[in-house]
Amino acid sequence: MRAFTAFLTRLDAKLSLFALIAAGAGLVLMTAMVAWGVFGRYVLNDTPIWVEAGSLFLMSWFILLGAAVGVRESDHLGFEVGLVLSPPPLRAVLIVLGEGLVCTFGLAMLGYGWQLAAGTWSDRMPIIGISRGWDYVPIAVGGALIALFALEKLLLFVTGEQQAPLGFVHFGESQEA
């Protein structure tokens, strides 16, 4: 089990870095697209029609990739006050329950996002000309990453390799990175 957890941690670290870079690049690209749209509208008096649809498309990618990274880094979806105030046996149950719920939520996003993408794949977005299914692929990809990162945190906690999922530190306790 520890070998699998170590493998999963190495894999997740690479996936998390890739997702973070992709989300940042998407944010920069969306900002440039919106700036071009504003420039086109007010300076050139010729609004590029693809800017809004393209920037909304990029937004769903960087939001969901960033949310997945936030789950891995424990900067997203947490209730640490309840953990701090709980006695250690209850804290352990709450951590396992919480990570299990986040993993289940990620799997639901993966499944339903995939269904939405498959169901709309033959439709085209009129302005940018790509399949409407691409609107839903970020939900599936983000869900898969959220589930994978939550599974990693759960396994680290259950195997005792981590006192608590990345980021949680009880008052007076230390945590190794």
Short mmCIF file of the C-alpha atoms (twelve columns), coordinates in Angstrom:
data_MODEL
# 
_entry.id   MODEL 
# 
loop_
_atom_site.group_PDB 
_atom_site.id 
_atom_site.type_symbol 
_atom_site.label_atom_id 
_atom_site.label_alt_id 
_atom_site.label_comp_id 
_atom_site.label_asym_id 
_atom_site.label_seq_id 
_atom_site.Cartn_x 
_atom_site.Cartn_y 
_atom_site.Cartn_z 
_atom_site.pdbx_PDB_model_num 
ATOM 1   C CA . MET A 1   0.000   0.000  0.000   1 
ATOM 2   C CA . ARG A 2   2.819   2.410  0.842   1 
ATOM 3   C CA . ALA A 3   4.462   1.825  -2.536  1 
ATOM 4   C CA . PHE A 4   1.199   2.649  -4.300  1 
ATOM 5   C CA . THR A 5   0.739   5.748  -2.139  1 
ATOM 6   C CA . ALA A 6   4.289   6.890  -2.932  1 
ATOM 7   C CA . PHE A 7   3.652   6.335  -6.655  1 
ATOM 8   C CA . LEU A 8   0.339   8.201  -6.439  1 
ATOM 9   C CA . THR A 9   2.004   11.113 -4.627  1 
ATOM 10  C CA . ARG A 10  4.694   11.417 -7.322  1 
ATOM 11  C CA . LEU A 11  2.082   11.209 -10.084 1 
ATOM 12  C CA . ASP A 12  -0.215  13.704 -8.373  1 
ATOM 13  C CA . ALA A 13  2.644   16.161 -7.841  1 
ATOM 14  C CA . LYS A 14  3.323   16.173 -11.585 1 
ATOM 15  C CA . LEU A 15  -0.365  16.381 -12.494 1 
ATOM 16  C CA . SER A 16  -0.885  19.184 -9.987  1 
ATOM 17  C CA . LEU A 17  2.033   21.177 -11.394 1 
ATOM 18  C CA . PHE A 18  0.780   20.655 -14.955 1 
ATOM 19  C CA . ALA A 19  -2.765  21.680 -13.956 1 
ATOM 20  C CA . LEU A 20  -1.458  24.772 -12.167 1 
ATOM 21  C CA . ILE A 21  0.635   25.836 -15.170 1 
ATOM 22  C CA . ALA A 22  -2.253  25.169 -17.566 1 
ATOM 23  C CA . ALA A 23  -4.674  27.125 -15.358 1 
ATOM 24  C CA . GLY A 24  -2.256  30.044 -15.140 1 
ATOM 25  C CA . ALA A 25  -1.665  30.009 -18.889 1 
ATOM 26  C CA . GLY A 26  -5.430  29.910 -19.470 1 
ATOM 27  C CA . LEU A 27  -5.922  32.895 -17.181 1 
ATOM 28  C CA . VAL A 28  -3.231  34.879 -18.995 1 
ATOM 29  C CA . LEU A 29  -4.627  33.918 -22.403 1 
ATOM 30  C CA . MET A 30  -8.176  34.815 -21.367 1 
ATOM 31  C CA . THR A 31  -6.967  38.191 -20.085 1 
ATOM 32  C CA . ALA A 32  -5.215  38.837 -23.403 1 
ATOM 33  C CA . MET A 33  -8.354  37.836 -25.324 1 
ATOM 34  C CA . VAL A 34  -10.553 40.174 -23.296 1 
ATOM 35  C CA . ALA A 35  -8.016  42.992 -23.715 1 
ATOM 36  C CA . TRP A 36  -8.056  42.380 -27.477 1 
ATOM 37  C CA . GLY A 37  -11.859 42.474 -27.435 1 
ATOM 38  C CA . VAL A 38  -11.882 45.801 -25.597 1 
ATOM 39  C CA . PHE A 39  -9.206  47.206 -27.928 1 
ATOM 40  C CA . GLY A 40  -11.137 46.019 -30.963 1 
ATOM 41  C CA . ARG A 41  -14.389 47.475 -29.744 1 
ATOM 42  C CA . TYR A 42  -13.237 50.878 -28.560 1 
ATOM 43  C CA . VAL A 43  -10.167 51.570 -30.702 1 
ATOM 44  C CA . LEU A 44  -10.755 49.693 -33.951 1 
ATOM 45  C CA . ASN A 45  -14.551 49.976 -33.742 1 
ATOM 46  C CA . ASP A 46  -14.705 46.319 -34.821 1 
ATOM 47  C CA . THR A 47  -15.549 43.922 -31.990 1 
ATOM 48  C CA . PRO A 48  -14.073 40.440 -32.461 1 
ATOM 49  C CA . ILE A 49  -17.082 38.150 -32.019 1 
ATOM 50  C CA . TRP A 50  -15.083 35.133 -30.816 1 
ATOM 51  C CA . VAL A 51  -13.667 36.847 -27.710 1 
ATOM 52  C CA . GLU A 52  -16.613 36.255 -25.376 1 
ATOM 53  C CA . ALA A 53  -17.158 32.603 -26.300 1 
ATOM 54  C CA . GLY A 54  -13.430 31.892 -26.283 1 
ATOM 55  C CA . SER A 55  -12.818 33.533 -22.925 1 
ATOM 56  C CA . LEU A 56  -15.763 31.706 -21.321 1 
ATOM 57  C CA . PHE A 57  -14.403 28.439 -22.687 1 
ATOM 58  C CA . LEU A 58  -10.955 29.123 -21.190 1 
ATOM 59  C CA . MET A 59  -12.518 30.243 -17.916 1 
ATOM 60  C CA . SER A 60  -14.119 26.864 -17.287 1 
ATOM 61  C CA . TRP A 61  -10.760 25.183 -17.818 1 
ATOM 62  C CA . PHE A 62  -8.694  27.341 -15.503 1 
ATOM 63  C CA . ILE A 63  -11.364 27.436 -12.795 1 
ATOM 64  C CA . LEU A 64  -11.721 23.659 -12.644 1 
ATOM 65  C CA . LEU A 65  -8.004  22.927 -12.957 1 
ATOM 66  C CA . GLY A 66  -7.272  25.508 -10.270 1 
ATOM 67  C CA . ALA A 67  -9.961  24.030 -8.006  1 
ATOM 68  C CA . ALA A 68  -8.375  20.593 -8.352  1 
ATOM 69  C CA . VAL A 69  -4.972  21.974 -7.365  1 
ATOM 70  C CA . GLY A 70  -6.657  23.718 -4.438  1 
ATOM 71  C CA . VAL A 71  -8.064  20.380 -3.277  1 
ATOM 72  C CA . ARG A 72  -4.608  18.790 -3.350  1 
ATOM 73  C CA . GLU A 73  -3.047  21.706 -1.486  1 
ATOM 74  C CA . SER A 74  -5.914  21.838 1.059   1 
ATOM 75  C CA . ASP A 75  -6.723  25.381 0.008   1 
ATOM 76  C CA . HIS A 76  -10.176 24.392 -1.160  1 
ATOM 77  C CA . LEU A 77  -13.172 22.568 0.322   1 
ATOM 78  C CA . GLY A 78  -12.207 22.324 3.967   1 
ATOM 79  C CA . PHE A 79  -13.683 22.729 7.434   1 
ATOM 80  C CA . GLU A 80  -10.608 22.998 9.625   1 
ATOM 81  C CA . VAL A 81  -12.360 24.702 12.557  1 
ATOM 82  C CA . GLY A 82  -14.396 21.545 13.141  1 
ATOM 83  C CA . LEU A 83  -11.238 19.450 12.960  1 
ATOM 84  C CA . VAL A 84  -9.339  21.654 15.401  1 
ATOM 85  C CA . LEU A 85  -12.153 21.529 17.948  1 
ATOM 86  C CA . SER A 86  -12.736 17.763 17.643  1 
ATOM 87  C CA . PRO A 87  -11.102 15.138 19.858  1 
ATOM 88  C CA . PRO A 88  -8.497  13.020 17.982  1 
ATOM 89  C CA . PRO A 89  -10.695 9.915  17.395  1 
ATOM 90  C CA . LEU A 90  -13.523 12.015 15.967  1 
ATOM 91  C CA . ARG A 91  -11.011 14.106 14.012  1 
ATOM 92  C CA . ALA A 92  -9.747  10.972 12.267  1 
ATOM 93  C CA . VAL A 93  -13.293 9.968  11.325  1 
ATOM 94  C CA . LEU A 94  -14.050 13.463 10.049  1 
ATOM 95  C CA . ILE A 95  -10.876 13.545 7.937   1 
ATOM 96  C CA . VAL A 96  -11.641 10.171 6.354   1 
ATOM 97  C CA . LEU A 97  -15.285 11.131 5.816   1 
ATOM 98  C CA . GLY A 98  -14.370 14.517 4.346   1 
ATOM 99  C CA . GLU A 99  -11.777 13.162 1.914   1 
ATOM 100 C CA . GLY A 100 -14.147 10.350 0.960   1 
ATOM 101 C CA . LEU A 101 -16.895 12.852 0.182   1 
ATOM 102 C CA . VAL A 102 -14.552 15.035 -1.872  1 
ATOM 103 C CA . CYS A 103 -13.405 11.952 -3.797  1 
ATOM 104 C CA . THR A 104 -17.026 10.933 -4.410  1 
ATOM 105 C CA . PHE A 105 -17.871 14.456 -5.565  1 
ATOM 106 C CA . GLY A 106 -14.929 14.393 -7.988  1 
ATOM 107 C CA . LEU A 107 -16.063 11.038 -9.382  1 
ATOM 108 C CA . ALA A 108 -19.589 12.418 -9.851  1 
ATOM 109 C CA . MET A 109 -18.138 15.400 -11.726 1 
ATOM 110 C CA . LEU A 110 -16.141 13.010 -13.897 1 
ATOM 111 C CA . GLY A 111 -19.127 10.812 -14.713 1 
ATOM 112 C CA . TYR A 112 -21.688 13.517 -15.319 1 
ATOM 113 C CA . GLY A 113 -19.211 15.780 -17.124 1 
ATOM 114 C CA . TRP A 114 -18.346 12.905 -19.441 1 
ATOM 115 C CA . GLN A 115 -22.052 12.245 -20.099 1 
ATOM 116 C CA . LEU A 116 -22.674 15.911 -20.881 1 
ATOM 117 C CA . ALA A 117 -19.669 16.053 -23.210 1 
ATOM 118 C CA . ALA A 118 -20.690 12.869 -25.025 1 
ATOM 119 C CA . GLY A 119 -24.301 14.025 -25.328 1 
ATOM 120 C CA . THR A 120 -23.380 17.339 -26.919 1 
ATOM 121 C CA . TRP A 121 -20.353 16.273 -28.958 1 
ATOM 122 C CA . SER A 122 -22.150 16.487 -32.327 1 
ATOM 123 C CA . ASP A 123 -23.315 20.083 -31.695 1 
ATOM 124 C CA . ARG A 124 -21.104 22.986 -32.747 1 
ATOM 125 C CA . MET A 125 -20.598 26.283 -30.953 1 
ATOM 126 C CA . PRO A 126 -21.543 28.734 -33.688 1 
ATOM 127 C CA . ILE A 127 -19.065 31.503 -32.926 1 
ATOM 128 C CA . ILE A 128 -15.863 29.524 -32.406 1 
ATOM 129 C CA . GLY A 129 -16.776 26.437 -34.432 1 
ATOM 130 C CA . ILE A 130 -15.725 23.700 -32.029 1 
ATOM 131 C CA . SER A 131 -17.833 20.928 -30.556 1 
ATOM 132 C CA . ARG A 132 -20.136 21.981 -27.722 1 
ATOM 133 C CA . GLY A 133 -18.902 18.881 -25.893 1 
ATOM 134 C CA . TRP A 134 -15.644 20.736 -25.198 1 
ATOM 135 C CA . ASP A 135 -17.633 22.955 -22.826 1 
ATOM 136 C CA . TYR A 136 -18.124 19.936 -20.550 1 
ATOM 137 C CA . VAL A 137 -14.722 18.257 -20.828 1 
ATOM 138 C CA . PRO A 138 -13.252 20.556 -18.120 1 
ATOM 139 C CA . ILE A 139 -15.901 19.274 -15.689 1 
ATOM 140 C CA . ALA A 140 -14.820 15.684 -16.329 1 
ATOM 141 C CA . VAL A 141 -11.082 16.458 -16.212 1 
ATOM 142 C CA . GLY A 142 -11.411 18.628 -13.105 1 
ATOM 143 C CA . GLY A 143 -13.529 15.952 -11.428 1 
ATOM 144 C CA . ALA A 144 -10.994 13.249 -12.229 1 
ATOM 145 C CA . LEU A 145 -8.183  15.348 -10.754 1 
ATOM 146 C CA . ILE A 146 -10.230 16.238 -7.663  1 
ATOM 147 C CA . ALA A 147 -11.017 12.545 -7.077  1 
ATOM 148 C CA . LEU A 148 -7.392  11.524 -7.610  1 
ATOM 149 C CA . PHE A 149 -6.027  14.223 -5.310  1 
ATOM 150 C CA . ALA A 150 -8.576  13.439 -2.591  1 
ATOM 151 C CA . LEU A 151 -7.714  9.741  -2.869  1 
ATOM 152 C CA . GLU A 152 -4.048  10.581 -2.405  1 
ATOM 153 C CA . LYS A 153 -4.778  12.634 0.710   1 
ATOM 154 C CA . LEU A 154 -7.022  9.863  2.082   1 
ATOM 155 C CA . LEU A 155 -4.366  7.186  1.518   1 
ATOM 156 C CA . LEU A 156 -1.650  9.357  3.074   1 
ATOM 157 C CA . PHE A 157 -3.799  9.758  6.167   1 
ATOM 158 C CA . VAL A 158 -4.937  6.128  6.405   1 
ATOM 159 C CA . THR A 159 -1.412  4.730  5.977   1 
ATOM 160 C CA . GLY A 160 -0.094  7.131  8.608   1 
ATOM 161 C CA . GLU A 161 2.324   8.819  6.228   1 
ATOM 162 C CA . GLN A 162 0.645   12.139 6.912   1 
ATOM 163 C CA . GLN A 163 -0.806  13.268 10.245  1 
ATOM 164 C CA . ALA A 164 -3.683  14.904 8.416   1 
ATOM 165 C CA . PRO A 165 -4.396  15.738 4.799   1 
ATOM 166 C CA . LEU A 166 -1.962  18.296 3.426   1 
ATOM 167 C CA . GLY A 167 -2.268  21.554 5.269   1 
ATOM 168 C CA . PHE A 168 -4.183  20.643 8.435   1 
ATOM 169 C CA . VAL A 169 -2.158  21.188 11.583  1 
ATOM 170 C CA . HIS A 170 -3.678  20.936 15.039  1 
ATOM 171 C CA . PHE A 171 -2.584  23.613 17.494  1 
ATOM 172 C CA . GLY A 172 0.678   22.568 19.098  1 
ATOM 173 C CA . GLU A 173 1.418   19.866 16.495  1 
ATOM 174 C CA . SER A 174 3.962   20.015 13.732  1 
ATOM 175 C CA . GLN A 175 3.569   18.613 10.252  1 
ATOM 176 C CA . GLU A 176 6.231   17.456 7.849   1 
ATOM 177 C CA . ALA A 177 5.942   18.550 4.227   1 
# 
